[in-house]
Short mmCIF file of C-alpha atoms in Angstrom, two decimals:
data_model
loop_
_atom_site.label_atom_id
_atom_site.label_comp_id
_atom_site.label_asym_id
_atom_site.label_seq_id
_atom_site.Cartn_x
_atom_site.Cartn_y
_atom_site.Cartn_z
CA UNK A 19 62.48 18.05 17.71
CA UNK A 20 59.72 16.24 15.82
CA UNK A 21 57.55 19.35 15.86
CA UNK A 22 60.14 21.17 13.71
CA UNK A 23 59.93 18.70 10.81
CA UNK A 24 59.58 20.64 7.56
CA UNK A 25 60.89 23.85 9.11
CA UNK A 26 64.12 24.00 7.09
CA UNK A 27 62.40 23.31 3.78
CA UNK A 28 59.97 26.12 4.62
CA UNK A 29 62.88 28.42 5.49
CA UNK A 30 64.81 27.68 2.29
CA UNK A 31 61.73 28.39 0.18
CA UNK A 32 60.97 31.59 2.08
CA UNK A 33 64.52 32.84 1.50
CA UNK A 34 63.89 32.57 -2.26
CA UNK A 35 60.93 34.95 -2.04
CA UNK A 36 62.82 38.21 -2.12
CA UNK A 37 66.05 39.73 -0.82
CA UNK A 38 67.41 43.13 0.19
CA UNK A 39 68.01 44.29 -3.39
CA UNK A 40 65.49 42.04 -5.19
CA UNK A 41 62.23 42.42 -3.29
CA UNK A 42 59.45 39.85 -3.66
CA UNK A 43 59.18 38.16 -7.03
CA UNK A 44 62.01 40.29 -8.42
CA UNK A 45 64.57 37.80 -7.07
CA UNK A 46 63.26 34.75 -8.98
CA UNK A 47 62.41 36.92 -12.02
CA UNK A 48 65.93 38.38 -12.13
CA UNK A 49 67.51 34.93 -11.82
CA UNK A 50 65.39 33.71 -14.73
CA UNK A 51 66.12 36.78 -16.88
CA UNK A 52 69.86 36.18 -16.45
CA UNK A 53 69.41 32.58 -17.64
CA UNK A 54 70.60 31.20 -14.32
CA UNK A 55 69.25 28.00 -12.78
CA UNK A 56 68.97 28.33 -9.02
CA UNK A 57 68.15 25.08 -7.18
CA UNK A 58 67.70 25.04 -3.41
CA UNK A 59 67.14 22.24 -0.91
CA UNK A 60 67.89 22.00 2.82
CA UNK A 61 71.65 21.89 3.16
CA UNK A 62 72.51 22.70 -0.47
CA UNK A 63 72.34 25.46 -3.06
CA UNK A 64 73.22 24.59 -6.67
CA UNK A 65 73.62 27.23 -9.39
CA UNK A 66 74.06 26.63 -13.13
CA UNK A 67 75.00 29.46 -15.47
CA UNK A 68 77.12 30.47 -18.44
CA UNK A 69 80.73 31.37 -17.63
CA UNK A 70 80.09 35.06 -18.35
CA UNK A 71 77.28 35.05 -15.73
CA UNK A 72 79.48 33.81 -12.87
CA UNK A 73 79.59 37.15 -11.06
CA UNK A 74 75.84 37.61 -11.36
CA UNK A 75 75.29 34.09 -10.02
CA UNK A 76 77.48 34.77 -6.97
CA UNK A 77 75.64 38.04 -6.37
CA UNK A 78 72.34 36.12 -6.32
CA UNK A 79 73.91 33.61 -3.94
CA UNK A 80 74.94 36.48 -1.66
CA UNK A 81 71.43 37.95 -1.80
CA UNK A 82 69.87 34.59 -1.01
CA UNK A 83 72.17 33.53 1.82
CA UNK A 84 73.07 36.78 3.55
CA UNK A 85 70.23 39.28 3.00
CA UNK A 86 66.94 37.43 2.46
CA UNK A 87 63.85 39.58 2.86
CA UNK A 88 61.60 37.11 4.73
CA UNK A 89 58.52 39.35 4.81
CA UNK A 90 55.36 38.51 6.74
CA UNK A 91 53.11 38.44 3.66
CA UNK A 92 55.52 36.03 1.90
CA UNK A 93 55.58 33.87 5.03
CA UNK A 94 51.78 33.65 5.20
CA UNK A 95 51.46 32.91 1.49
CA UNK A 96 54.09 30.18 1.63
CA UNK A 97 52.48 28.62 4.71
CA UNK A 98 49.17 28.27 2.86
CA UNK A 99 50.97 26.81 -0.17
CA UNK A 100 52.90 24.15 1.77
CA UNK A 101 49.87 23.13 3.86
CA UNK A 102 47.91 22.69 0.60
CA UNK A 103 50.77 20.60 -0.83
CA UNK A 104 50.75 18.34 2.25
CA UNK A 105 46.98 17.79 2.04
CA UNK A 106 47.34 17.03 -1.67
CA UNK A 107 50.14 14.50 -1.11
CA UNK A 108 48.21 12.69 1.62
CA UNK A 109 45.49 12.16 -0.96
CA UNK A 110 47.98 10.00 -2.92
CA UNK A 111 48.16 6.32 -1.99
CA UNK A 112 51.78 6.13 -3.25
CA UNK A 113 52.90 8.99 -1.01
CA UNK A 114 51.07 7.61 2.00
CA UNK A 115 52.65 4.18 1.46
CA UNK A 116 56.08 5.80 1.40
CA UNK A 117 55.41 7.76 4.58
CA UNK A 118 54.12 4.68 6.41
CA UNK A 119 57.13 2.66 5.25
CA UNK A 120 59.65 5.27 6.35
CA UNK A 121 58.08 5.78 9.76
CA UNK A 122 57.86 2.02 10.32
CA UNK A 123 61.47 1.35 9.31
CA UNK A 124 63.10 4.34 11.01
CA UNK A 125 60.59 4.74 13.86
CA UNK A 126 61.83 7.53 16.19
CA UNK A 127 65.02 8.19 14.22
CA UNK A 128 65.22 11.55 12.37
CA UNK A 129 65.29 9.68 9.04
CA UNK A 130 61.67 8.77 9.71
CA UNK A 131 60.46 12.36 9.57
CA UNK A 132 58.82 13.90 6.53
CA UNK A 133 60.92 16.63 4.91
CA UNK A 134 57.66 18.51 4.29
CA UNK A 135 56.51 18.22 7.88
CA UNK A 136 52.89 17.86 8.92
CA UNK A 137 50.04 20.26 8.21
CA UNK A 138 49.65 21.00 11.93
CA UNK A 139 53.41 21.53 12.34
CA UNK A 140 53.60 23.95 9.40
CA UNK A 141 50.56 25.85 10.68
CA UNK A 142 52.30 26.31 14.04
CA UNK A 143 55.42 27.92 12.52
CA UNK A 144 56.02 31.60 13.18
CA UNK A 145 58.10 34.13 11.29
CA UNK A 146 59.98 34.86 14.50
CA UNK A 147 60.86 31.17 14.82
CA UNK A 148 62.07 31.01 11.21
CA UNK A 149 64.26 34.05 11.74
CA UNK A 150 65.78 32.30 14.74
CA UNK A 151 66.36 29.17 12.63
CA UNK A 152 68.02 31.32 9.95
CA UNK A 153 70.42 32.75 12.53
CA UNK A 154 71.23 29.31 13.93
CA UNK A 155 71.48 27.12 10.85
CA UNK A 156 72.38 29.25 7.81
CA UNK A 157 76.14 29.24 8.27
CA UNK A 158 79.24 28.68 6.13
CA UNK A 159 80.90 26.64 8.87
CA UNK A 160 82.07 23.34 7.35
CA UNK A 161 80.52 24.16 3.96
CA UNK A 162 81.97 22.67 0.78
CA UNK A 163 82.03 24.65 -2.47
CA UNK A 164 82.14 22.54 -5.65
CA UNK A 165 82.78 24.32 -8.97
CA UNK A 166 82.49 22.48 -12.29
CA UNK A 167 82.76 23.70 -15.87
CA UNK A 168 84.72 26.02 -18.11
CA UNK A 169 85.37 28.76 -15.58
CA UNK A 170 88.38 30.80 -14.49
CA UNK A 171 89.00 29.46 -10.97
CA UNK A 172 91.04 32.49 -9.92
CA UNK A 173 88.16 34.74 -10.96
CA UNK A 174 85.65 32.62 -9.03
CA UNK A 175 87.80 32.76 -5.89
CA UNK A 176 88.15 36.54 -6.22
CA UNK A 177 84.41 36.97 -6.70
CA UNK A 178 83.65 34.64 -3.80
CA UNK A 179 85.92 36.62 -1.50
CA UNK A 180 84.41 39.88 -2.74
CA UNK A 181 80.78 38.97 -2.07
CA UNK A 182 80.90 36.13 0.48
CA UNK A 183 84.36 36.41 2.05
CA UNK A 184 83.07 38.20 5.16
CA UNK A 185 80.31 35.63 5.82
CA UNK A 186 80.69 34.04 9.25
CA UNK A 187 78.58 31.58 11.20
CA UNK A 188 78.52 29.19 14.13
CA UNK A 189 79.30 25.49 14.24
CA UNK A 190 76.28 23.19 13.83
CA UNK A 191 76.46 19.92 15.73
CA UNK A 192 75.45 16.70 13.99
CA UNK A 193 72.02 15.69 15.25
CA UNK A 194 72.36 12.10 14.00
CA UNK A 195 74.01 10.55 17.01
CA UNK A 196 73.05 6.96 16.24
CA UNK A 197 72.14 4.71 13.34
CA UNK A 198 68.64 3.35 12.68
CA UNK A 199 67.96 0.08 14.48
CA UNK A 200 66.81 -3.11 12.71
CA UNK A 201 63.07 -3.72 12.77
CA UNK A 202 60.95 -6.84 13.11
CA UNK A 203 58.80 -8.06 10.26
CA UNK A 204 55.42 -6.38 10.20
CA UNK A 205 52.39 -6.30 7.90
CA UNK A 206 50.60 -2.95 7.75
CA UNK A 207 47.25 -2.39 6.06
CA UNK A 208 46.19 1.22 5.60
CA UNK A 209 42.66 1.68 4.24
CA UNK A 210 42.13 4.34 1.55
CA UNK A 211 39.12 4.75 -0.71
CA UNK A 212 41.05 4.53 -3.99
CA UNK A 213 40.73 2.40 -7.12
CA UNK A 214 44.46 1.66 -7.18
CA UNK A 215 46.37 -0.23 -4.50
CA UNK A 216 49.98 0.26 -3.48
CA UNK A 217 52.20 -2.53 -2.14
CA UNK A 218 55.46 -1.44 -0.55
CA UNK A 219 58.22 -3.67 0.87
CA UNK A 220 60.67 -1.69 3.01
CA UNK A 221 63.61 -2.28 5.29
CA UNK A 222 67.10 -1.12 6.19
CA UNK A 223 69.72 -1.63 3.49
CA UNK A 224 73.51 -1.73 3.49
CA UNK A 225 75.70 1.04 4.77
CA UNK A 226 77.43 3.07 2.05
CA UNK A 227 80.74 1.93 3.56
CA UNK A 228 79.84 -1.75 3.13
CA UNK A 229 82.06 -3.60 0.61
CA UNK A 230 78.95 -4.91 -1.13
CA UNK A 231 77.32 -1.50 -1.60
CA UNK A 232 78.45 -0.91 -5.19
CA UNK A 233 77.41 -4.42 -6.27
CA UNK A 234 73.96 -4.00 -4.73
CA UNK A 235 73.57 -0.55 -6.34
CA UNK A 236 74.29 -1.99 -9.80
CA UNK A 237 71.86 -4.85 -9.21
CA UNK A 238 69.22 -2.37 -8.01
CA UNK A 239 69.63 -0.34 -11.20
CA UNK A 240 69.35 -3.44 -13.38
CA UNK A 241 66.48 -5.08 -11.52
CA UNK A 242 64.27 -2.19 -10.35
CA UNK A 243 65.55 0.92 -12.10
CA UNK A 244 67.28 2.26 -9.01
CA UNK A 245 67.05 5.90 -7.96
CA UNK A 246 66.67 6.89 -11.63
CA UNK A 247 63.53 4.73 -12.07
CA UNK A 248 64.91 3.45 -15.35
CA UNK A 249 62.33 2.22 -17.87
CA UNK A 250 64.72 -0.51 -19.04
CA UNK A 251 64.79 -2.43 -15.75
CA UNK A 252 63.62 -6.03 -15.40
CA UNK A 253 60.63 -4.99 -13.31
CA UNK A 254 59.58 -2.36 -15.85
CA UNK A 255 59.73 -5.00 -18.60
CA UNK A 256 57.39 -7.11 -16.48
CA UNK A 257 55.04 -4.13 -16.33
CA UNK A 258 55.14 -3.76 -20.12
CA UNK A 259 54.54 -7.45 -20.82
CA UNK A 260 51.72 -8.03 -18.35
CA UNK A 261 50.01 -4.67 -17.79
CA UNK A 262 49.30 -5.88 -14.24
CA UNK A 263 50.30 -2.65 -12.55
CA UNK A 264 50.67 1.05 -13.25
CA UNK A 265 54.22 1.49 -12.00
CA UNK A 266 56.91 -0.54 -10.26
CA UNK A 267 60.38 0.31 -9.03
#
């Protein structure tokens, strides 16, 4: 439901704030002391470490996924932090332009929802509700494990089975039952008391299965900088030569 937007991001951040054997800040501090990079986003956990730290990394993964602490004081602190982040972002004309564009293009489709959620939605979250979400959505069912680097694969498999082999979970159905629908042309003017103006042109693009997708992706990289916001794109050169705008991509 729309009211749950931002809930999973909240949950994934809360799970980082302590576990059964690494209470509170000790979890993130221990990860850092071991020289391990632990990146989390809804639907994915990515860990980077030296080969000799593989077992420690999998232990941290076990702590994060299977025995998160999820204490009330951590929940309240994180709620205040995320609400403050949302208020701060809505003070940015660039962010607001992106939100308006996404909601206008995707309308009622889940793609149109903010991954952060709304301030009112985050304020309405409860620790009980997040625990229920943890039980429903944190599952290994259908998960893919990708391992890259100079590691002993047999050792990784043995360690995985040792720490995570007993992990079980339920099937999660795909909530995206349909594709976004095309939209009619529309001009939107959103008033903000700012010295800078933001102009955004948005619309549905090609499907990733379209034969032209790779060609368009290369053109996007060359012309606008693509997802990497390259500073060698044609549009960025226009910015350098004219000084007409602060950023363009």
